[in-house]
C-alpha cells in the first residue's frame, strides 16, 4: 500500500518557529485551565474595576487625589433653562460691518435723509453696546436691547433706536 501525500501550503508547515516549543505558551497548550488552576479560576480583577469603590476600598486614593469627587453640593434647580441669559452683543464700531458695502456707500451719498435699517437679530446679535464711534450719518438700528451710551451715540448722529421683540 502506498502512502498518500497530503498537499498543504508551506505557511501551514511553518506555523511555529523553532523556539516556540520551549516557550511557556507551548507548554500550556492543551491544558484546560492554562496554568490558572481549576478551583480558584483566573477571573478579571480581584477587587473592583474603574471608578468603583470610591467610598470603601479606594477611599484613600479618592480623598487624596480627587477631593470633592464624591458627594453633593448646593441646591437642586428643577427644570433649569440654561439659555435664558443668552444675549450676544455687538459694539457700535462693528455696527456698519453688518450691512453690505453697497448700503454703506448709498447711505453716504444719500441727501434725502433716508437712513439704512440694520436688523441686529438677523445678524445674530441681541444687544447693542456703546463702545466705539459712529460715522456722522443717520442709521436705524433694530435690536432687542440697547445700552444707555449706545442709544445716546446713535441719536447724536441723527439715527433712531427701535426695539424689536
Coordinates of C-alpha atoms in Angstrom, one line a residue:
X1 CA 0.0 0.0 0.0
X2 CA 1.4 3.4 -1.0
X3 CA 1.3 6.4 1.3
X4 CA -0.9 9.3 0.3
X5 CA 0.8 12.6 0.1
X6 CA -1.1 15.5 1.7
X7 CA -0.7 18.7 0.0
X8 CA -0.7 21.8 2.2
X9 CA 0.7 25.3 1.9
X10 CA 4.2 25.9 3.2
X11 CA 2.8 28.5 5.6
X12 CA 1.0 25.8 7.5
X13 CA 4.1 23.8 7.9
X14 CA 6.0 26.8 9.4
X15 CA 3.3 27.6 11.9
X16 CA 5.7 27.9 14.9
X17 CA 9.3 28.9 15.0
X18 CA 11.9 26.6 16.3
X19 CA 12.0 28.3 19.7
X20 CA 8.2 28.0 20.1
X21 CA 8.4 24.6 21.6
X22 CA 10.4 25.9 24.5
X23 CA 8.0 28.8 25.2
X24 CA 5.6 28.9 28.2
X25 CA 2.7 29.2 25.8
X26 CA 3.6 26.0 24.0
X27 CA 3.9 24.0 27.2
X28 CA 0.5 25.3 28.4
X29 CA -1.3 24.5 25.1
X30 CA -3.8 21.6 25.7
X31 CA -4.1 22.3 29.4
X32 CA -7.7 23.4 30.2
X33 CA -7.0 26.0 32.8
X34 CA -3.9 27.4 31.1
X35 CA -2.0 27.4 34.3
X36 CA -4.5 29.2 36.5
X37 CA -6.0 26.2 38.5
X38 CA -9.4 24.7 38.3
X39 CA -10.6 25.8 41.7
X40 CA -9.6 29.4 42.0
X41 CA -10.1 30.3 38.4
X42 CA -8.5 33.2 36.6
X43 CA -11.2 35.9 36.8
X44 CA -10.7 39.5 35.9
X45 CA -9.8 41.8 38.8
X46 CA -10.0 40.6 42.4
X47 CA -11.4 43.8 43.8
X48 CA -13.4 46.5 41.9
X49 CA -12.9 48.0 38.4
X50 CA -12.8 51.5 37.1
X51 CA -14.0 54.3 39.4
X52 CA -16.0 51.9 41.6
X53 CA -15.1 51.6 45.3
X54 CA -14.6 55.3 45.9
X55 CA -16.5 55.2 49.2
X56 CA -15.0 52.0 50.5
X57 CA -11.9 50.2 49.2
X58 CA -10.5 53.1 47.1
X59 CA -11.4 55.8 49.5
X60 CA -7.8 56.8 50.4
X61 CA -6.9 57.4 46.7
X62 CA -10.1 59.3 46.0
X63 CA -9.8 61.6 49.1
X64 CA -6.1 62.2 48.5
X65 CA -6.0 62.8 44.7
X66 CA -9.7 63.7 43.9
X67 CA -11.1 65.7 46.8
X68 CA -14.7 66.7 46.3
X69 CA -15.4 64.0 43.7
X70 CA -18.0 62.2 45.8
X71 CA -21.0 63.8 47.5
X72 CA -23.3 66.7 46.7
X73 CA -23.0 70.5 46.8
X74 CA -25.7 73.2 46.7
X75 CA -29.4 73.1 45.9
X76 CA -31.2 71.5 43.1
X77 CA -32.8 73.6 40.4
X78 CA -35.7 71.8 38.8
X79 CA -36.4 72.4 35.1
X80 CA -33.3 74.6 34.6
X81 CA -33.4 76.6 31.4
X82 CA -29.8 77.4 30.5
X83 CA -30.4 79.7 27.6
X84 CA -32.4 82.4 29.4
X85 CA -29.4 84.7 29.7
X86 CA -28.3 84.1 26.1
X87 CA -27.7 87.6 24.8
X88 CA -25.0 88.1 22.1
X89 CA -23.7 91.6 22.0
X90 CA -22.2 93.9 19.4
X91 CA -20.5 97.3 19.8
X92 CA -21.2 100.4 17.8
X93 CA -17.8 100.2 16.0
X94 CA -19.0 96.9 14.5
X95 CA -22.4 98.2 13.5
X96 CA -21.7 99.1 9.9
X97 CA -20.0 95.8 9.2
X98 CA -23.4 94.1 9.5
X99 CA -24.7 95.7 6.3
X100 CA -23.3 95.4 2.8
X101 CA -20.8 97.8 1.4
X102 CA -23.3 98.9 -1.2
X103 CA -25.7 100.0 1.5
X104 CA -23.0 101.9 3.3
X105 CA -21.9 103.8 0.1
X106 CA -25.5 104.6 -0.8
X107 CA -26.2 106.0 2.7
X108 CA -23.2 108.3 2.5
X109 CA -24.3 109.7 -0.9
X110 CA -28.0 110.0 0.1
X111 CA -29.1 113.6 0.6
X112 CA -32.8 112.9 1.2
X113 CA -32.2 111.8 4.8
X114 CA -33.5 108.2 4.4
X115 CA -31.4 106.1 6.8
X116 CA -30.5 102.5 6.3
X117 CA -32.0 100.0 8.7
X118 CA -29.8 97.5 10.5
X119 CA -31.6 94.4 11.8
X120 CA -29.4 93.2 14.6
X121 CA -31.3 90.0 15.4
X122 CA -31.0 88.8 11.8
X123 CA -27.2 89.3 12.1
X124 CA -27.1 87.2 15.3
X125 CA -26.9 90.0 17.9
X126 CA -29.5 90.9 20.5
X127 CA -27.9 93.9 22.3
X128 CA -26.0 97.0 21.1
X129 CA -23.3 98.3 23.4
X130 CA -21.7 101.8 23.2
X131 CA -18.0 101.1 22.5
X132 CA -16.5 102.9 19.6
X133 CA -17.6 105.8 17.3
X134 CA -20.2 106.0 14.5
X135 CA -19.7 107.9 11.2
X136 CA -21.8 111.0 11.0
X137 CA -24.7 109.6 9.0
X138 CA -28.1 108.6 10.4
X139 CA -29.0 104.9 10.8
X140 CA -31.9 103.0 12.2
X141 CA -30.9 100.2 14.5
X142 CA -33.3 97.4 15.5
X143 CA -32.1 95.1 18.3
X144 CA -33.8 93.6 21.3
X145 CA -31.8 95.7 23.8
X146 CA -29.6 98.9 24.0
X147 CA -27.1 100.2 26.5
X148 CA -27.6 103.8 27.5
X149 CA -24.4 105.0 25.8
X150 CA -25.2 103.2 22.6
X151 CA -28.6 104.9 22.4
X152 CA -27.1 108.3 23.1
X153 CA -24.4 107.9 20.4
X154 CA -26.9 106.7 17.8
X155 CA -29.2 109.6 18.4
X156 CA -26.3 112.1 18.3
X157 CA -25.6 111.2 14.7
X158 CA -29.3 111.6 13.8
X159 CA -30.2 107.9 13.9
X160 CA -33.1 106.1 15.6
X161 CA -33.3 103.3 18.1
X162 CA -36.2 100.8 17.6
X163 CA -36.7 97.9 19.9
X164 CA -37.9 94.6 18.5
X165 CA -39.3 91.6 20.3

